[in-house]
PDB file of C-alpha atoms in Angstrom:
ATOM      1  CA  MET D  15     -61.088 -10.912   6.926  1.00  0.00           C
ATOM      2  CA  MET D  16     -60.026  -7.399   7.733  1.00  0.00           C
ATOM      3  CA  ARG D  17     -57.995  -6.992  10.947  1.00  0.00           C
ATOM      4  CA  SER D  18     -58.785  -4.179  13.325  1.00  0.00           C
ATOM      5  CA  LEU D  19     -56.528  -1.146  13.269  1.00  0.00           C
ATOM      6  CA  THR D  20     -53.962  -0.913  16.039  1.00  0.00           C
ATOM      7  CA  PRO D  21     -52.942   2.355  17.680  1.00  0.00           C
ATOM      8  CA  LEU D  22     -49.757   2.292  15.597  1.00  0.00           C
ATOM      9  CA  ASP D  23     -51.827   2.059  12.419  1.00  0.00           C
ATOM     10  CA  LYS D  24     -53.690   5.135  13.548  1.00  0.00           C
ATOM     11  CA  GLY D  25     -50.452   6.978  14.287  1.00  0.00           C
ATOM     12  CA  GLU D  26     -51.050   6.917  18.048  1.00  0.00           C
ATOM     13  CA  PRO D  27     -48.541   5.780  20.722  1.00  0.00           C
ATOM     14  CA  ASP D  28     -48.989   2.199  21.841  1.00  0.00           C
ATOM     15  CA  ASN D  29     -49.058   2.561  25.651  1.00  0.00           C
ATOM     16  CA  THR D  30     -49.614  -1.139  26.088  1.00  0.00           C
ATOM     17  CA  LEU D  31     -46.419  -1.989  24.224  1.00  0.00           C
ATOM     18  CA  GLN D  32     -44.434   0.572  26.191  1.00  0.00           C
ATOM     19  CA  THR D  33     -45.700  -0.825  29.468  1.00  0.00           C
ATOM     20  CA  ASN D  34     -44.864  -4.369  28.473  1.00  0.00           C
ATOM     21  CA  VAL D  35     -41.319  -3.454  27.464  1.00  0.00           C
ATOM     22  CA  THR D  36     -40.781  -1.632  30.710  1.00  0.00           C
ATOM     23  CA  ASP D  37     -42.095  -4.532  32.707  1.00  0.00           C
ATOM     24  CA  THR D  38     -39.751  -6.916  30.877  1.00  0.00           C
ATOM     25  CA  VAL D  39     -36.676  -4.860  31.737  1.00  0.00           C
ATOM     26  CA  GLN D  40     -37.611  -4.717  35.389  1.00  0.00           C
ATOM     27  CA  THR D  41     -38.351  -8.392  35.824  1.00  0.00           C
ATOM     28  CA  ASN D  42     -35.802 -10.028  33.523  1.00  0.00           C
ATOM     29  CA  ALA D  43     -33.020 -11.330  35.787  1.00  0.00           C
ATOM     30  CA  THR D  44     -30.522 -11.552  32.916  1.00  0.00           C
ATOM     31  CA  THR D  45     -30.875  -7.882  32.009  1.00  0.00           C
ATOM     32  CA  PRO D  46     -29.283  -5.517  34.540  1.00  0.00           C
ATOM     33  CA  ALA D  47     -31.353  -2.545  35.516  1.00  0.00           C
ATOM     34  CA  LEU D  48     -29.993   0.842  34.556  1.00  0.00           C
ATOM     35  CA  PRO D  49     -28.296   2.559  37.495  1.00  0.00           C
ATOM     36  CA  ALA D  50     -29.922   5.602  38.980  1.00  0.00           C
ATOM     37  CA  PRO D  51     -28.210   8.863  38.070  1.00  0.00           C
ATOM     38  CA  LEU D  52     -25.455   9.743  40.518  1.00  0.00           C
ATOM     39  CA  VAL D  53     -26.063  12.870  42.519  1.00  0.00           C
ATOM     40  CA  ARG D  54     -22.990  14.236  44.271  1.00  0.00           C
ATOM     41  CA  THR D  55     -23.948  15.682  47.629  1.00  0.00           C
ATOM     42  CA  PRO D  56     -21.426  17.834  49.433  1.00  0.00           C
ATOM     43  CA  THR D  57     -19.940  16.156  52.506  1.00  0.00           C
ATOM     44  CA  LYS D  58     -19.588  18.189  55.656  1.00  0.00           C
ATOM     45  CA  ARG D  59     -17.000  17.163  58.190  1.00  0.00           C
ATOM     46  CA  ARG D  60     -18.431  16.839  61.640  1.00  0.00           C
ATOM     47  CA  LYS D  61     -17.056  19.215  64.240  1.00  0.00           C
ATOM     48  CA  PRO D  62     -15.821  17.775  67.529  1.00  0.00           C
ATOM     49  CA  THR D  63     -18.110  18.548  70.446  1.00  0.00           C
ATOM     50  CA  LEU D  64     -18.095  18.362  74.242  1.00  0.00           C
ATOM     51  CA  LYS D  65     -20.842  15.727  74.339  1.00  0.00           C
ATOM     52  CA  TRP D  66     -18.593  13.006  75.771  1.00  0.00           C
ATOM     53  CA  GLU D  67     -16.935  15.394  78.201  1.00  0.00           C
ATOM     54  CA  LYS D  68     -20.320  16.634  79.456  1.00  0.00           C
ATOM     55  CA  ARG D  69     -21.420  13.073  80.212  1.00  0.00           C
ATOM     56  CA  LEU D  70     -18.332  12.596  82.365  1.00  0.00           C
ATOM     57  CA  TRP D  71     -18.797  15.926  84.153  1.00  0.00           C
ATOM     58  CA  GLU D  72     -22.419  15.068  84.843  1.00  0.00           C
ATOM     59  CA  SER D  73     -21.366  11.707  86.293  1.00  0.00           C
ATOM     60  CA  GLY D  74     -19.291  13.494  88.915  1.00  0.00           C
ATOM     61  CA  HIS D  75     -15.830  13.909  87.359  1.00  0.00           C
ATOM     62  CA  ARG D  76     -14.580  17.443  87.886  1.00  0.00           C
ATOM     63  CA  PHE D  77     -11.590  17.338  85.528  1.00  0.00           C
ATOM     64  CA  VAL D  78     -11.685  15.450  82.215  1.00  0.00           C
ATOM     65  CA  ALA D  79      -8.703  14.955  79.911  1.00  0.00           C
ATOM     66  CA  GLY D  80      -8.399  14.175  76.232  1.00  0.00           C
ATOM     67  CA  VAL D  81      -5.308  12.298  75.023  1.00  0.00           C
ATOM     68  CA  ASP D  82      -3.928  11.681  71.541  1.00  0.00           C
ATOM     69  CA  GLU D  83      -0.614  10.651  69.990  1.00  0.00           C
ATOM     70  CA  VAL D  84       1.247  11.726  66.866  1.00  0.00           C
ATOM     71  CA  GLY D  85       4.328  10.361  65.151  1.00  0.00           C
ATOM     72  CA  ARG D  86       3.694   6.651  65.638  1.00  0.00           C
ATOM     73  CA  GLY D  87       4.105   5.912  61.912  1.00  0.00           C
ATOM     74  CA  ALA D  88       7.098   8.186  61.312  1.00  0.00           C
ATOM     75  CA  TRP D  89      10.544   6.832  60.470  1.00  0.00           C
ATOM     76  CA  ALA D  90      12.364   9.654  62.244  1.00  0.00           C
ATOM     77  CA  GLY D  91      11.758  11.895  65.210  1.00  0.00           C
ATOM     78  CA  PRO D  92       9.940  11.376  68.500  1.00  0.00           C
ATOM     79  CA  LEU D  93       6.689   9.695  69.382  1.00  0.00           C
ATOM     80  CA  THR D  94       4.571  12.443  70.952  1.00  0.00           C
ATOM     81  CA  VAL D  95       1.512  12.394  73.202  1.00  0.00           C
ATOM     82  CA  GLY D  96      -0.681  15.407  73.935  1.00  0.00           C
ATOM     83  CA  VAL D  97      -2.894  15.848  77.016  1.00  0.00           C
ATOM     84  CA  VAL D  98      -5.633  18.456  77.420  1.00  0.00           C
ATOM     85  CA  VAL D  99      -7.419  18.864  80.771  1.00  0.00           C
ATOM     86  CA  LEU D 100     -10.733  20.679  80.903  1.00  0.00           C
ATOM     87  CA  ALA D 101     -12.966  21.597  83.832  1.00  0.00           C
ATOM     88  CA  ALA D 102     -16.686  22.282  83.670  1.00  0.00           C
ATOM     89  CA  PRO D 103     -18.156  24.557  82.588  1.00  0.00           C
ATOM     90  CA  PRO D 104     -15.670  25.383  79.837  1.00  0.00           C
ATOM     91  CA  CYS D 105     -15.610  28.368  77.535  1.00  0.00           C
ATOM     92  CA  ARG D 106     -16.530  27.836  73.906  1.00  0.00           C
ATOM     93  CA  ALA D 107     -13.782  25.964  72.026  1.00  0.00           C
ATOM     94  CA  PRO D 108     -11.731  28.073  69.607  1.00  0.00           C
ATOM     95  CA  ALA D 109     -13.296  28.340  66.167  1.00  0.00           C
ATOM     96  CA  GLY D 110     -11.949  25.906  63.616  1.00  0.00           C
ATOM     97  CA  LEU D 111     -11.015  23.147  66.063  1.00  0.00           C
ATOM     98  CA  ARG D 112     -10.734  19.827  64.251  1.00  0.00           C
ATOM     99  CA  ASP D 113      -8.661  16.675  64.402  1.00  0.00           C
ATOM    100  CA  SER D 114      -5.108  17.729  63.506  1.00  0.00           C
ATOM    101  CA  LYS D 115      -5.126  15.444  60.447  1.00  0.00           C
ATOM    102  CA  GLN D 116      -7.989  17.483  58.966  1.00  0.00           C
ATOM    103  CA  LEU D 117      -6.108  20.777  59.248  1.00  0.00           C
ATOM    104  CA  VAL D 118      -3.288  22.214  57.172  1.00  0.00           C
ATOM    105  CA  GLU D 119      -0.130  23.243  58.980  1.00  0.00           C
ATOM    106  CA  GLU D 120      -0.945  26.969  58.947  1.00  0.00           C
ATOM    107  CA  ALA D 121      -4.367  26.341  60.526  1.00  0.00           C
ATOM    108  CA  ARG D 122      -2.828  24.196  63.271  1.00  0.00           C
ATOM    109  CA  GLU D 123      -0.294  26.907  64.073  1.00  0.00           C
ATOM    110  CA  ARG D 124      -3.048  29.535  64.284  1.00  0.00           C
ATOM    111  CA  LEU D 125      -5.010  27.355  66.697  1.00  0.00           C
ATOM    112  CA  PHE D 126      -2.091  26.597  69.002  1.00  0.00           C
ATOM    113  CA  ASP D 127      -2.169  29.684  71.258  1.00  0.00           C
ATOM    114  CA  PRO D 128      -5.990  29.919  71.496  1.00  0.00           C
ATOM    115  CA  LEU D 129      -6.161  26.223  72.425  1.00  0.00           C
ATOM    116  CA  ALA D 130      -3.438  26.589  75.048  1.00  0.00           C
ATOM    117  CA  ARG D 131      -5.431  29.424  76.664  1.00  0.00           C
ATOM    118  CA  TRP D 132      -8.722  27.493  76.424  1.00  0.00           C
ATOM    119  CA  CYS D 133      -7.482  24.463  78.362  1.00  0.00           C
ATOM    120  CA  THR D 134      -7.495  24.233  82.131  1.00  0.00           C
ATOM    121  CA  SER D 135      -4.105  22.572  81.689  1.00  0.00           C
ATOM    122  CA  TRP D 136      -2.216  20.923  78.848  1.00  0.00           C
ATOM    123  CA  ALA D 137       1.057  19.109  78.321  1.00  0.00           C
ATOM    124  CA  VAL D 138       3.034  17.212  75.696  1.00  0.00           C
ATOM    125  CA  GLY D 139       5.366  14.274  76.322  1.00  0.00           C
ATOM    126  CA  HIS D 140       7.862  12.585  74.009  1.00  0.00           C
ATOM    127  CA  ALA D 141       9.672   9.279  73.591  1.00  0.00           C
ATOM    128  CA  GLY D 142      12.791   9.639  71.467  1.00  0.00           C
ATOM    129  CA  PRO D 143      13.694   7.421  68.500  1.00  0.00           C
ATOM    130  CA  GLU D 144      16.244   5.481  70.545  1.00  0.00           C
ATOM    131  CA  GLU D 145      13.547   4.749  73.144  1.00  0.00           C
ATOM    132  CA  CYS D 146      11.156   3.616  70.417  1.00  0.00           C
ATOM    133  CA  ASP D 147      13.887   1.188  69.310  1.00  0.00           C
ATOM    134  CA  SER D 148      14.894  -0.121  72.729  1.00  0.00           C
ATOM    135  CA  LEU D 149      11.457  -0.309  74.347  1.00  0.00           C
ATOM    136  CA  GLY D 150       9.170  -1.033  71.411  1.00  0.00           C
ATOM    137  CA  MET D 151       6.339   1.239  70.330  1.00  0.00           C
ATOM    138  CA  THR D 152       3.804   0.183  72.966  1.00  0.00           C
ATOM    139  CA  ALA D 153       6.131   0.847  75.905  1.00  0.00           C
ATOM    140  CA  ALA D 154       7.375   4.048  74.242  1.00  0.00           C
ATOM    141  CA  LEU D 155       3.773   5.216  73.888  1.00  0.00           C
ATOM    142  CA  ARG D 156       3.148   4.632  77.574  1.00  0.00           C
ATOM    143  CA  LEU D 157       6.398   6.417  78.419  1.00  0.00           C
ATOM    144  CA  ALA D 158       5.483   9.528  76.413  1.00  0.00           C
ATOM    145  CA  THR D 159       2.044   9.525  78.056  1.00  0.00           C
ATOM    146  CA  ARG D 160       3.507   9.346  81.577  1.00  0.00           C
ATOM    147  CA  ARG D 161       5.878  12.196  80.748  1.00  0.00           C
ATOM    148  CA  ALA D 162       2.952  14.310  79.556  1.00  0.00           C
ATOM    149  CA  PHE D 163       0.826  13.691  82.656  1.00  0.00           C
ATOM    150  CA  ALA D 164       3.839  14.328  84.901  1.00  0.00           C
ATOM    151  CA  GLN D 165       3.667  17.967  83.774  1.00  0.00           C
ATOM    152  CA  VAL D 166      -0.009  18.411  84.712  1.00  0.00           C
ATOM    153  CA  PRO D 167      -0.419  20.174  88.073  1.00  0.00           C
ATOM    154  CA  GLU D 168      -1.562  17.774  90.762  1.00  0.00           C
ATOM    155  CA  ASP D 169      -4.588  19.882  91.700  1.00  0.00           C
ATOM    156  CA  VAL D 170      -6.075  19.472  88.183  1.00  0.00           C
ATOM    157  CA  LEU D 171      -5.213  15.830  87.529  1.00  0.00           C
ATOM    158  CA  PRO D 172      -8.183  14.374  85.651  1.00  0.00           C
ATOM    159  CA  GLU D 173     -10.466  11.781  87.185  1.00  0.00           C
ATOM    160  CA  ALA D 174     -11.521  10.639  83.702  1.00  0.00           C
ATOM    161  CA  VAL D 175      -9.660  10.383  80.392  1.00  0.00           C
ATOM    162  CA  LEU D 176     -10.966  10.199  76.821  1.00  0.00           C
ATOM    163  CA  LEU D 177      -8.614   8.296  74.565  1.00  0.00           C
ATOM    164  CA  ASP D 178      -8.641   7.922  70.791  1.00  0.00           C
ATOM    165  CA  GLY D 179      -8.844   4.362  69.464  1.00  0.00           C
ATOM    166  CA  THR D 180      -9.418   1.099  71.293  1.00  0.00           C
ATOM    167  CA  PHE D 181      -6.109   0.592  73.112  1.00  0.00           C
ATOM    168  CA  ASP D 182      -5.645   1.972  76.632  1.00  0.00           C
ATOM    169  CA  TYR D 183      -2.092   3.263  77.022  1.00  0.00           C
ATOM    170  CA  VAL D 184      -2.939   5.617  79.901  1.00  0.00           C
ATOM    171  CA  SER D 185      -3.853   3.228  82.722  1.00  0.00           C
ATOM    172  CA  PRO D 186      -0.893   2.072  84.841  1.00  0.00           C
ATOM    173  CA  VAL D 187       0.573  -1.284  83.853  1.00  0.00           C
ATOM    174  CA  PRO D 188      -0.071  -3.944  86.539  1.00  0.00           C
ATOM    175  CA  ALA D 189       3.472  -5.311  86.211  1.00  0.00           C
ATOM    176  CA  PRO D 190       5.930  -2.662  84.954  1.00  0.00           C
ATOM    177  CA  SER D 191       9.036  -3.858  83.157  1.00  0.00           C
ATOM    178  CA  LEU D 192      12.614  -3.028  84.107  1.00  0.00           C
ATOM    179  CA  PHE D 193      12.649  -0.481  81.277  1.00  0.00           C
ATOM    180  CA  ASP D 194       9.731   1.550  82.659  1.00  0.00           C
ATOM    181  CA  GLU D 195      10.510   4.850  84.341  1.00  0.00           C
ATOM    182  CA  GLU D 196       9.334   5.326  87.902  1.00  0.00           C
ATOM    183  CA  ASP D 197       5.696   6.386  87.963  1.00  0.00           C
ATOM    184  CA  SER D 198       5.524  10.080  88.808  1.00  0.00           C
ATOM    185  CA  ARG D 199       1.839   9.767  89.760  1.00  0.00           C
ATOM    186  CA  PRO D 200       1.665   6.706  92.059  1.00  0.00           C
ATOM    187  CA  GLY D 201      -1.879   5.850  93.035  1.00  0.00           C
ATOM    188  CA  TRP D 202      -3.441   7.960  90.281  1.00  0.00           C
ATOM    189  CA  THR D 203      -5.828   5.729  88.344  1.00  0.00           C
ATOM    190  CA  PRO D 204      -8.267   7.706  86.201  1.00  0.00           C
ATOM    191  CA  ALA D 205     -11.279   6.159  84.531  1.00  0.00           C
ATOM    192  CA  VAL D 206     -10.179   5.684  80.916  1.00  0.00           C
ATOM    193  CA  HIS D 207     -12.752   5.699  78.117  1.00  0.00           C
ATOM    194  CA  THR D 208     -11.562   4.667  74.657  1.00  0.00           C
ATOM    195  CA  VAL D 209     -13.544   6.164  71.784  1.00  0.00           C
ATOM    196  CA  ILE D 210     -13.044   5.280  68.132  1.00  0.00           C
ATOM    197  CA  LYS D 211     -12.340   8.455  66.132  1.00  0.00           C
ATOM    198  CA  ALA D 212     -12.275  10.458  69.361  1.00  0.00           C
ATOM    199  CA  ASP D 213      -9.954  12.986  67.717  1.00  0.00           C
ATOM    200  CA  ALA D 214     -12.833  13.861  65.366  1.00  0.00           C
ATOM    201  CA  LYS D 215     -15.644  13.574  67.953  1.00  0.00           C
ATOM    202  CA  CYS D 216     -14.328  14.918  71.274  1.00  0.00           C
ATOM    203  CA  SER D 217     -13.112  18.487  71.626  1.00  0.00           C
ATOM    204  CA  THR D 218     -10.488  17.696  74.280  1.00  0.00           C
ATOM    205  CA  VAL D 219      -8.976  14.910  72.162  1.00  0.00           C
ATOM    206  CA  ALA D 220      -8.992  17.090  69.041  1.00  0.00           C
ATOM    207  CA  ALA D 221      -7.239  19.834  71.015  1.00  0.00           C
ATOM    208  CA  ALA D 222      -4.671  17.340  72.317  1.00  0.00           C
ATOM    209  CA  SER D 223      -3.983  16.168  68.770  1.00  0.00           C
ATOM    210  CA  VAL D 224      -3.389  19.732  67.552  1.00  0.00           C
ATOM    211  CA  LEU D 225      -1.127  20.706  70.460  1.00  0.00           C
ATOM    212  CA  ALA D 226       0.892  17.493  70.118  1.00  0.00           C
ATOM    213  CA  LYS D 227       1.148  17.796  66.336  1.00  0.00           C
ATOM    214  CA  VAL D 228       2.289  21.428  66.378  1.00  0.00           C
ATOM    215  CA  THR D 229       4.854  20.735  69.113  1.00  0.00           C
ATOM    216  CA  ARG D 230       6.299  17.754  67.261  1.00  0.00           C
ATOM    217  CA  ASP D 231       6.290  19.587  63.913  1.00  0.00           C
ATOM    218  CA  ARG D 232       8.285  22.421  65.433  1.00  0.00           C
ATOM    219  CA  LEU D 233      10.884  19.951  66.703  1.00  0.00           C
ATOM    220  CA  MET D 234      11.176  18.376  63.241  1.00  0.00           C
ATOM    221  CA  ARG D 235      11.532  21.775  61.575  1.00  0.00           C
ATOM    222  CA  ALA D 236      14.325  22.610  63.993  1.00  0.00           C
ATOM    223  CA  ASP D 237      16.114  19.344  63.117  1.00  0.00           C
ATOM    224  CA  ALA D 238      15.653  19.947  59.384  1.00  0.00           C
ATOM    225  CA  ASP D 239      18.539  22.435  59.293  1.00  0.00           C
ATOM    226  CA  SER D 240      20.934  19.671  60.369  1.00  0.00           C
ATOM    227  CA  TYR D 241      19.712  17.254  57.688  1.00  0.00           C
ATOM    228  CA  PRO D 242      18.630  19.395  54.699  1.00  0.00           C
ATOM    229  CA  ALA D 243      18.510  16.524  52.196  1.00  0.00           C
ATOM    230  CA  PHE D 244      15.739  14.809  54.173  1.00  0.00           C
ATOM    231  CA  GLU D 245      13.328  17.783  54.160  1.00  0.00           C
ATOM    232  CA  PHE D 246      12.131  17.048  57.687  1.00  0.00           C
ATOM    233  CA  ASP D 247      10.536  20.504  57.705  1.00  0.00           C
ATOM    234  CA  ARG D 248       8.093  19.209  55.085  1.00  0.00           C
ATOM    235  CA  ASN D 249       7.587  15.484  55.787  1.00  0.00           C
ATOM    236  CA  LYS D 250       8.098  15.644  59.596  1.00  0.00           C
ATOM    237  CA  GLY D 251       9.921  12.300  59.549  1.00  0.00           C
ATOM    238  CA  TYR D 252       7.274  10.375  57.616  1.00  0.00           C
ATOM    239  CA  PRO D 253       8.414   8.328  54.578  1.00  0.00           C
ATOM    240  CA  SER D 254       7.923  10.790  51.730  1.00  0.00           C
ATOM    241  CA  PRO D 255       9.686  10.118  48.387  1.00  0.00           C
ATOM    242  CA  THR D 256      12.336  12.751  49.220  1.00  0.00           C
ATOM    243  CA  HIS D 257      12.926  11.183  52.621  1.00  0.00           C
ATOM    244  CA  GLN D 258      13.330   7.716  51.098  1.00  0.00           C
ATOM    245  CA  ARG D 259      15.744   8.960  48.416  1.00  0.00           C
ATOM    246  CA  ALA D 260      17.849  10.717  51.036  1.00  0.00           C
ATOM    247  CA  LEU D 261      18.015   7.534  53.096  1.00  0.00           C
ATOM    248  CA  ARG D 262      19.426   5.634  50.117  1.00  0.00           C
ATOM    249  CA  GLY D 263      21.937   8.367  49.429  1.00  0.00           C
ATOM    250  CA  TYR D 264      23.028   9.392  52.915  1.00  0.00           C
ATOM    251  CA  GLY D 265      21.960   6.592  55.250  1.00  0.00           C
ATOM    252  CA  LEU D 266      20.450   6.962  58.707  1.00  0.00           C
ATOM    253  CA  THR D 267      20.588  10.154  60.732  1.00  0.00           C
ATOM    254  CA  ALA D 268      20.821  10.480  64.500  1.00  0.00           C
ATOM    255  CA  ILE D 269      17.031  10.930  64.779  1.00  0.00           C
ATOM    256  CA  HIS D 270      15.994   7.845  62.766  1.00  0.00           C
ATOM    257  CA  ARG D 271      14.361   4.795  64.306  1.00  0.00           C
ATOM    258  CA  ARG D 272      16.841   2.033  63.538  1.00  0.00           C
ATOM    259  CA  SER D 273      14.864  -1.080  64.502  1.00  0.00           C
ATOM    260  CA  TRP D 274      12.210  -0.644  61.824  1.00  0.00           C
ATOM    261  CA  VAL D 275      12.000  -2.919  58.814  1.00  0.00           C
ATOM    262  CA  TYR D 276      12.773  -0.165  56.286  1.00  0.00           C
ATOM    263  CA  VAL D 277      16.397  -0.247  57.487  1.00  0.00           C
ATOM    264  CA  ASP D 278      16.797  -3.731  55.968  1.00  0.00           C
ATOM    265  CA  ASN D 279      16.277  -2.250  52.508  1.00  0.00           C
ATOM    266  CA  LEU D 280      19.015   0.366  52.729  1.00  0.00           C
ATOM    267  CA  PRO D 281      22.102  -0.374  50.579  1.00  0.00           C
ATOM    268  CA  TRP D 282      24.432  -0.456  53.573  1.00  0.00           C
ATOM    269  CA  GLY D 283      21.862  -0.111  56.337  1.00  0.00           C
ATOM    270  CA  LEU D 284      21.842  -1.649  59.740  1.00  0.00           C
ATOM    271  CA  ARG D 285      19.910  -4.861  59.984  1.00  0.00           C
ATOM    272  CA  ARG D 286      16.660  -4.677  61.885  1.00  0.00           C
ATOM    273  CA  LYS D 287      16.934  -5.939  65.431  1.00  0.00           C
ATOM    274  CA  THR D 288      15.578  -9.436  65.797  1.00  0.00           C
ATOM    275  CA  ASP D 289      15.083  -9.280  69.548  1.00  0.00           C
ATOM    276  CA  GLU D 290      11.748  -7.456  69.425  1.00  0.00           C
ATOM    277  CA  ARG D 291      10.742  -6.127  72.802  1.00  0.00           C
TER     278      ARG D 291
END
C-alpha cells in the first residue's frame, strides 16, 4: 500500500512539526525556557524636588528645614550635620543639585556658593572624634544637630523638618543625659518628618547634604597637611587602603576615633573601649 506524501517529501516546510516542537518546549517543565534577550535601558537618576516641602508649606508651616549628616562611617574626623531652611515661595534650586553622594567633589564645590545664596538660612554643626568616642554616635549625632540649629537665626527657625532615613535625631530628648549640652533652643519642638532617601528626593535635604559634605571635606583637606601619609585630602577619613596602611605603619592620629573596633586590629593599637555609652 502506498503511503501518502508528506510535506517533507514534497520539499515543503512541515508547519505542523514546527508547531509541535515549539509547544513541547513551552510546556515541558524539565526544559528551561530560553531567556528573553537583555535590553539595556539607560537609567536616569531622579532629581530632588520641592514636593515634600510644598506639602508642609501648604499645611501652614512657614519655614521648612532639610537635615542630613555626613561622616558617620569615617574612622577619622568629625561627624557633621547640615541644616538648610527654606521659606515659601523659594527661587528655583541651583542647577545640578543632587544628593552629595551622587556628585564628584568638583561638582559639590561648584554648588556650594549658589546653594548658600539659595537658602533662607543654613548652618553646619560638628561633633569631634573625641566626642564620638565619649558620647557614642547617637548622642554625638544629636549634639552636632543641636550645634547646627543653634546657628540658625531665631526668626527663621523651622516649624517642620525633613530628615533623611528613619531615625529622628532632631527632636529634643525627653530625658537628656549628663553628657548633653544645654539646649540652646528650649521649647522649640518642630514637626519632624523622616523620609527614606530624602537626600535624593527632597531639595532641602539634598542641599544640606552638599553643604555639610563640602564643609567637612574642607576640614579634612586642611588636616591632611599634618598627616600626609594618611591622604585625608583624598579619603576624607574613610577607610581607604592608603588610610589603613598608614594606620598600621604610624598608628592613630589626633583626629582618629579611638573607640571603634578597627583599633583592636592595629599592631600596637589601643584596645576598644568596653564601656559602650
